[in-house]
Coordinates of C-alpha atoms and ligand atoms in Angstrom, one line a residue:
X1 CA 0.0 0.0 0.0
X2 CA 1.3 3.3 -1.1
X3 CA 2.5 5.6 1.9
X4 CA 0.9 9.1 2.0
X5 CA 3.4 10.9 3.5
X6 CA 5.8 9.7 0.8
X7 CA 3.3 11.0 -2.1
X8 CA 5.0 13.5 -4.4
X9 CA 2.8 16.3 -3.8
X10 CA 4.0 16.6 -0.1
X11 CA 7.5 16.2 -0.7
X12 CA 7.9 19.1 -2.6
X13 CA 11.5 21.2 -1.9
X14 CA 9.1 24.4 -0.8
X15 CA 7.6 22.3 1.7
X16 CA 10.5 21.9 3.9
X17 CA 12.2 23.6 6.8
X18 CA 15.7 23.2 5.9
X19 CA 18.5 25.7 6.3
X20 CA 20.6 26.9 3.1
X21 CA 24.0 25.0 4.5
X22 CA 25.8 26.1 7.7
X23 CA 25.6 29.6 7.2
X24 CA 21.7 29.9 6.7
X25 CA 21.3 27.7 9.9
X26 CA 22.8 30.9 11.7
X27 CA 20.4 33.0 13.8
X28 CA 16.9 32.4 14.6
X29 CA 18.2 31.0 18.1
X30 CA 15.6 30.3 21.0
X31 CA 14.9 32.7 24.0
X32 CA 15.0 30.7 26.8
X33 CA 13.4 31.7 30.2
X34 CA 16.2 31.3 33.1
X35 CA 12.9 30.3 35.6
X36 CA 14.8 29.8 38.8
X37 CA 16.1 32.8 38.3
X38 CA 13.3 34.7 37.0
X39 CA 11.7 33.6 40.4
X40 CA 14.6 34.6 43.0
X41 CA 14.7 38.4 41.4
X42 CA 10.9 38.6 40.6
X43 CA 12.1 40.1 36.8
X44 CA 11.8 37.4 33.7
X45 CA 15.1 37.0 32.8
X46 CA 15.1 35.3 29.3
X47 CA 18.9 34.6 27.6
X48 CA 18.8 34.3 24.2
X49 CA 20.9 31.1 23.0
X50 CA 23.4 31.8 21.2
X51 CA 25.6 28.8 22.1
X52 CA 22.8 27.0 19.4
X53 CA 24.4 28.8 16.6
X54 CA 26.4 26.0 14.3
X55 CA 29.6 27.1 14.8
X56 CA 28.6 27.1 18.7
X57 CA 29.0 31.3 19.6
X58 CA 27.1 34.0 18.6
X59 CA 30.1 35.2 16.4
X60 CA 28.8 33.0 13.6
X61 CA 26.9 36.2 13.3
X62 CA 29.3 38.3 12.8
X63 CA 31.5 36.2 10.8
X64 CA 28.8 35.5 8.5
X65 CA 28.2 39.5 8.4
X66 CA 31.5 40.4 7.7
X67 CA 31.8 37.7 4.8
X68 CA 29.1 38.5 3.0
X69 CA 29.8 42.3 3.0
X70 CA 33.3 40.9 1.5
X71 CA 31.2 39.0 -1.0
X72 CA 29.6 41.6 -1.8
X73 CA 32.3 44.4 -2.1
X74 CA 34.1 42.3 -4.6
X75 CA 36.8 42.2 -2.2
X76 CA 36.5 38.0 -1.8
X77 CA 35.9 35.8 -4.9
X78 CA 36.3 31.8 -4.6
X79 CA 39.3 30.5 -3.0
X80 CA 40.1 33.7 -1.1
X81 CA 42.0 33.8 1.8
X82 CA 40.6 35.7 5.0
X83 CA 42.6 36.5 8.1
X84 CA 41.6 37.4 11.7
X85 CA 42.7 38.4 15.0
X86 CA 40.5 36.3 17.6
X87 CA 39.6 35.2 21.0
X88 CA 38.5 32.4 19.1
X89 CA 35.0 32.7 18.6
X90 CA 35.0 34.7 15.5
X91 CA 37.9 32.2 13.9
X92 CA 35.9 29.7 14.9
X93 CA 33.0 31.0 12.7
X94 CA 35.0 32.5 10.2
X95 CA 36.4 29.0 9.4
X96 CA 33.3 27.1 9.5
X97 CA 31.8 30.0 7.3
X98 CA 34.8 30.0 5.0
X99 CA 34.9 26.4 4.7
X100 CA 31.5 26.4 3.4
X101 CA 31.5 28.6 1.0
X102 CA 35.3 27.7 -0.2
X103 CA 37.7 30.5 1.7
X104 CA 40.7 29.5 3.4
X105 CA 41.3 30.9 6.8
X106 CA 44.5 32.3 8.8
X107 CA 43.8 32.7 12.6
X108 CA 45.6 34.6 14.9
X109 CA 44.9 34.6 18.7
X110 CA 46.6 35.1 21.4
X111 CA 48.6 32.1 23.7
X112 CA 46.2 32.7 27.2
X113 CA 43.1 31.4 25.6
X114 CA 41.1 28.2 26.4
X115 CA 43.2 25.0 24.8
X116 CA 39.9 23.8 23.4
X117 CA 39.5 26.7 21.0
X118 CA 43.0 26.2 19.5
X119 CA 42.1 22.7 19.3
X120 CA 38.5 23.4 17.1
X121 CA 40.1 25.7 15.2
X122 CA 43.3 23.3 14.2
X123 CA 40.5 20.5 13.2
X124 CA 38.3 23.2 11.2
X125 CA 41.1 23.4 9.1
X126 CA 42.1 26.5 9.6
X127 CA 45.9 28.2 9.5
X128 CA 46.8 28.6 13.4
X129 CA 49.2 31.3 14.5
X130 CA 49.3 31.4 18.1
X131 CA 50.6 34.6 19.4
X132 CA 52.4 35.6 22.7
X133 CA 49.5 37.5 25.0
X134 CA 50.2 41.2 24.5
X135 CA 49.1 44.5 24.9
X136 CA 47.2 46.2 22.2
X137 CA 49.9 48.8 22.3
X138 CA 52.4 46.0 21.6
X139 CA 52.6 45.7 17.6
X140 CA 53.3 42.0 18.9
X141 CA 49.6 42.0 19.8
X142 CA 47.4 39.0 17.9
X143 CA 45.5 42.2 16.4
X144 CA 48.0 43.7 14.7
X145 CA 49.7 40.3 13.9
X146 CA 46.7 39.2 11.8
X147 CA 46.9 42.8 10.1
X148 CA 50.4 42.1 8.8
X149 CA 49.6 38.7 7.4
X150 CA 46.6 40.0 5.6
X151 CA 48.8 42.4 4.3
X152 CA 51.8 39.9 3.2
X153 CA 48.9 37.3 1.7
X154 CA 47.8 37.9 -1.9
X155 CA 44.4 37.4 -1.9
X156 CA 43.8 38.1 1.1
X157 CA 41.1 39.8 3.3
X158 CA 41.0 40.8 6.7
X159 CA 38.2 40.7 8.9
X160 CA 39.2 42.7 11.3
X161 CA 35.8 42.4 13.6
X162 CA 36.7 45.4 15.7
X163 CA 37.1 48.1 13.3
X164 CA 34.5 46.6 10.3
X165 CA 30.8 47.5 11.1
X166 CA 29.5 44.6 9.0
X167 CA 30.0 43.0 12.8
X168 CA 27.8 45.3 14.2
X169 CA 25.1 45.4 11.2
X170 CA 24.7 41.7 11.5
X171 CA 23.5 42.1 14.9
X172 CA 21.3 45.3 14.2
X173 CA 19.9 43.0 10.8
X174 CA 19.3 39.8 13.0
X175 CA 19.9 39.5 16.5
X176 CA 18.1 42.9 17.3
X177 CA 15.2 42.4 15.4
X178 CA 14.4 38.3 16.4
X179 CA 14.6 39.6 20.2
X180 CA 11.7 42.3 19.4
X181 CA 9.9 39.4 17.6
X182 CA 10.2 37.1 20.8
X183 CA 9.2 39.0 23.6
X184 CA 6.7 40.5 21.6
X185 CA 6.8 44.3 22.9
X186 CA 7.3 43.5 26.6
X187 CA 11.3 44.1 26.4
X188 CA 11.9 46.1 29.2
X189 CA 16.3 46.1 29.4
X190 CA 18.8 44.1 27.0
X191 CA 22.1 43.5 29.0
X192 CA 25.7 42.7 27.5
X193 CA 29.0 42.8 27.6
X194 CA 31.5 44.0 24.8
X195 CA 34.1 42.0 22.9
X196 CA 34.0 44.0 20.2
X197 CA 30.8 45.8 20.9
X198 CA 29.2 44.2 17.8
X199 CA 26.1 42.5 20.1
X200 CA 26.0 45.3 22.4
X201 CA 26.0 47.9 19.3
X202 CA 23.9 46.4 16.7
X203 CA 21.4 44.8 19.1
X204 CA 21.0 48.2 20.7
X205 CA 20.5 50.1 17.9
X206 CA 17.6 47.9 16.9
X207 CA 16.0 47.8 20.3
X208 CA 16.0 51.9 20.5
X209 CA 14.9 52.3 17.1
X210 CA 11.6 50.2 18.3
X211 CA 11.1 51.4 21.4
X212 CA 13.9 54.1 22.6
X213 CA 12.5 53.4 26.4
X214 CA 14.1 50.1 25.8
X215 CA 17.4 49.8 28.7
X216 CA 21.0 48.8 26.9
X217 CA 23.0 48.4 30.0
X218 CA 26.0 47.2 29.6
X219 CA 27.9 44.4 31.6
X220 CA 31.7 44.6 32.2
X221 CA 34.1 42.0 33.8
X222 CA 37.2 43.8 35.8
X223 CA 40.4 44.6 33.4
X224 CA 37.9 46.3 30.8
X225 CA 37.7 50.3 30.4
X226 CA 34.3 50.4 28.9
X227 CA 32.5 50.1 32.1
X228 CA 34.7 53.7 33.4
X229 CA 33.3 54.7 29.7
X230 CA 30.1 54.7 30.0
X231 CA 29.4 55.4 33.5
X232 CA 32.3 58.9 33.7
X233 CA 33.5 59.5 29.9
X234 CA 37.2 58.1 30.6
X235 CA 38.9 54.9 29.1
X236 CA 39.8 53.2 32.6
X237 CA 40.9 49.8 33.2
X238 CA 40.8 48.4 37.2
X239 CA 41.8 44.4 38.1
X240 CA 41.8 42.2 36.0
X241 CA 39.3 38.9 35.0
X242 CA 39.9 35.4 33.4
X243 CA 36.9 35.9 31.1
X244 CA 37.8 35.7 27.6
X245 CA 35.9 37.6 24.8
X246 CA 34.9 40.4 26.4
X247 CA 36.9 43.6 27.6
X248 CA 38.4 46.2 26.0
X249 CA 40.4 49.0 27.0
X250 CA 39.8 51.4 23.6
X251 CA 36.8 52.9 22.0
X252 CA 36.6 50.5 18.3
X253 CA 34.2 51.3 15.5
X254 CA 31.6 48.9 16.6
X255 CA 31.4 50.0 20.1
X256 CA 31.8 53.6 19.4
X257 CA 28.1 55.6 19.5
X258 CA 26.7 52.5 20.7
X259 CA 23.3 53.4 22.5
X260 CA 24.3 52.3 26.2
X261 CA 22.2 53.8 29.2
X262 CA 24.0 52.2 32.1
X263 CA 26.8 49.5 33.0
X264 CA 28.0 47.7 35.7
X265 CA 30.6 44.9 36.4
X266 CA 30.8 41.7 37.3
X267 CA 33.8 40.1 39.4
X268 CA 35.3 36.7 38.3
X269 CA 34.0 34.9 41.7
X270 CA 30.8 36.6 40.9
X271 CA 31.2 34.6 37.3
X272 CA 32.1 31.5 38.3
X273 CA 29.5 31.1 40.9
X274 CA 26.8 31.8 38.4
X275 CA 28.2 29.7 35.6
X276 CA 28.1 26.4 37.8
X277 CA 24.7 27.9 39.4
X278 CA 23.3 27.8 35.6
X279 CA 24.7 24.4 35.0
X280 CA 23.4 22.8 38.1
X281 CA 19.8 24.7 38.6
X282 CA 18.9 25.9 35.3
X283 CA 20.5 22.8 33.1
X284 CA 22.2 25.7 31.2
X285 CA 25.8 24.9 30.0
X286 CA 27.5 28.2 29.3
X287 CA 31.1 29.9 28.9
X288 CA 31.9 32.5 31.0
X289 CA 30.8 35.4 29.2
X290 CA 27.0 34.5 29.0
X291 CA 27.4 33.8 32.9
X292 CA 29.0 36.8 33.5
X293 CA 25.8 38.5 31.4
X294 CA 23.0 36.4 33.3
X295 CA 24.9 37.5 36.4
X296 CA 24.7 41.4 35.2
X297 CA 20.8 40.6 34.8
X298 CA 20.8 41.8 38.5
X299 CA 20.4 44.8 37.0
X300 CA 16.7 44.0 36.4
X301 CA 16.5 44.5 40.5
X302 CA 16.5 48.2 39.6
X303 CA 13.1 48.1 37.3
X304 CA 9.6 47.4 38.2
X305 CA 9.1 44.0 39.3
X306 CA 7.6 41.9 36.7
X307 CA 9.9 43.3 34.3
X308 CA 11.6 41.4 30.9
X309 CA 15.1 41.7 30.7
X310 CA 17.0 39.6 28.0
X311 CA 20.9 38.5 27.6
X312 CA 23.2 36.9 25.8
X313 CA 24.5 33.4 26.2
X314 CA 27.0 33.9 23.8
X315 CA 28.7 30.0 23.7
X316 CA 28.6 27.3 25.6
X317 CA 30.5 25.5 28.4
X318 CA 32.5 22.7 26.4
X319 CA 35.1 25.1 25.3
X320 CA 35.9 26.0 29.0
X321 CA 35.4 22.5 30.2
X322 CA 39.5 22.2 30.8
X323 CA 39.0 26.2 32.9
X324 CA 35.7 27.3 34.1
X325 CA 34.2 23.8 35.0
X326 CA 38.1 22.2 36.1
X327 CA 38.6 21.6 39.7
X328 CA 42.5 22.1 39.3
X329 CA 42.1 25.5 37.7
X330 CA 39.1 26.6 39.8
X331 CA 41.6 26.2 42.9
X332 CA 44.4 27.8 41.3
X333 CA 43.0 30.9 39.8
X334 CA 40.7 30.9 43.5
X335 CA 37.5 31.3 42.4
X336 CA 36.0 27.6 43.5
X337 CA 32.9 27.8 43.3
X338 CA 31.0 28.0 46.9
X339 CA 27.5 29.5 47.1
X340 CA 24.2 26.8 47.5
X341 CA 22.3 29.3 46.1
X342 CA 22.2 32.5 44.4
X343 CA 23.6 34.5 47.2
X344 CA 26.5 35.9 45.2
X345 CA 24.0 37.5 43.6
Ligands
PMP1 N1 31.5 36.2 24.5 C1 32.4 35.5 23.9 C2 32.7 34.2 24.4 C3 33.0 36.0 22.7 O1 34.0 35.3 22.1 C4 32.7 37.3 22.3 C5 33.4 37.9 21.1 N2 34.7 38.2 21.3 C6 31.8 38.1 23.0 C7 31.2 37.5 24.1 C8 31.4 39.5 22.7 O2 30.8 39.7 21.6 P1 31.0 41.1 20.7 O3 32.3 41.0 20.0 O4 29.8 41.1 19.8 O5 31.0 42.3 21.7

């Protein structure tokens, strides 16, 4: 007996969901609802999952962003090269996104990262050069390293995520917009911390252009200046944190005129706590920047109760697995986690 479902007329290519390859399964992540949370500071605190995107961060946004504004300059034809200075995250995406669509990628980051993103990166494919940790004043810095070897490679592009809006665009083209969508004109504050400012900027801009009443607050781990920025006008960095991917100590195109009420900062024990309180009590496995955002939600204690507040769980946990959830490390860098509940909060 014939099956239905396998009749022609419902197996038709336009009746399917499928995404266009890896880079159109990128964006249109869920908003999850942190409800233990939500309960202890009597806000809804929803984090939108970036760690869901296919390269695993939401920099497959902004890699995707920045390639296709290449594409589309002319500036990157088939079997172009493209180079980047990274945390990770963006080489991560860059290589997953240049891989299908037939660029080769050079990587630069810095030697302080977490082992596992070298380790992605080396079975993407892509060209590792691991850099000494420097200063951005240092020309020896990853940033400027990447720069030269765009410049020595024929061919070549570079990405250059801090500088090149296409970063920020992406976010103000996609991220922005699928927040309104999901919370569906209840968004009271959208909190984050800066990288490159690309979320923080691009998401903002899309938020205020809704609803201008809409919070951008952002959230700042010790070491970074942006948090002295916002709150007095002066670039200055105090301490220092173990969170990687966010902090920055100059004003870059994508964070520059980004619409930002307020900021505050999180401490690294503050961090930690909450990234193994999401884990255990929410099921949510995160890196240390999204914890370090859900943790800056405590800003929501400072708007009516009842109140939305969305962030950013920018990747997930595996790539810190050998850090942020490792005993050894935990003890030496003395932030082992100790709260039973959210009393670091
Ligand atoms: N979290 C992580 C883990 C990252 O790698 C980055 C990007 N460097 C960010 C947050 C910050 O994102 P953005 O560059 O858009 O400010």
């Amino acid at each position: 007996m014939a099956n239905p479902s396998l009749s022609t007329s419902s197996t038709s290519t336009s009746s399917t969901s499928a995404a266009d390859g890896f880079v159109g399964a990128i964006g249109n992540t869920p908003l999850i609802e942190l409800p233990k949370l939500s309960a202890a500071v009597g806000r809804r605190i929803l984090g939108k999952a970036e760690f869901l995107n296919p390269g695993g961060s939401v920099k497959d946004r902004a890699a995707r962003g920045i390639v296709e504004d290449f594409e589309v300059r002319g500036l990157l034809e088939p079997g172009g090269v493209i180079v980047e200075g990274t945390a990770g995250n963006t080489g991560i995406g860059l290589a997953l996104v240049g891989n299908a669509r037939g660029y080769r990628t050079i990587i630069v980051m810095p030697d302080d990262q977490a082992p596992e993103k070298y380790g992605l990166l080396r079975t993407y494919g892509a060209e590792l050069h691991v850099v000494p940790a420097a200063p951005y004043t240092n020309q020896a810095n990853y940033y400027h390293e990447a720069r030269r070897i765009a410049e020595a490679t024929p061919g070549a592009v570079w990405a250059n995520q801090f500088e090149n809006t296409a970063n920020r665009d992406a976010h103000e083209r996609t991220t922005g917009p699928e927040i309104l969508a999901q919370t569906g004109g209840t968004l009271r504050a959208f909190v984050a911390a800066a990288g490159t400012g690309g979320t923080i900027a691009g998401v903002g801009r899309a938020l205020k252009a809704h609803d201008p009443s809409i919070r951008v607050v952002l959230a700042d781990p010790y070491g970074s200046a942006l948090f002295s920025y916002v709150t007095t006008g002066e670039l200055v960095a105090e301490g220092d944190s173990n969170a990687e991917g966010i902090g920055i100590k100059r004003i870059v195109a994508n964070f520059a005129g980004a619409p930002v009420d307020d900021a505050l900062r999180v401490d690294d024990r503050t961090l930690t706590e909450m990234a193994h309180w999401l884990v255990r009590e929410e099921g949510l496995f995160v890196g240390g920047s999204a914890a370090l955002n859900v943790a800056a939600a405590r800003y929501s204690r400072t708007l009516p109760a009842g109140s939305t507040v969305v962030t950013i769980l920018c990747d997930g946990g595996e790539r810190y697995r050998s850090r942020l959830y490792d005993d050894a490390w935990l003890r030496e860098n003395d932030v082992v986690p100790q709260a039973k509940d959210l009393e670091f909060l």
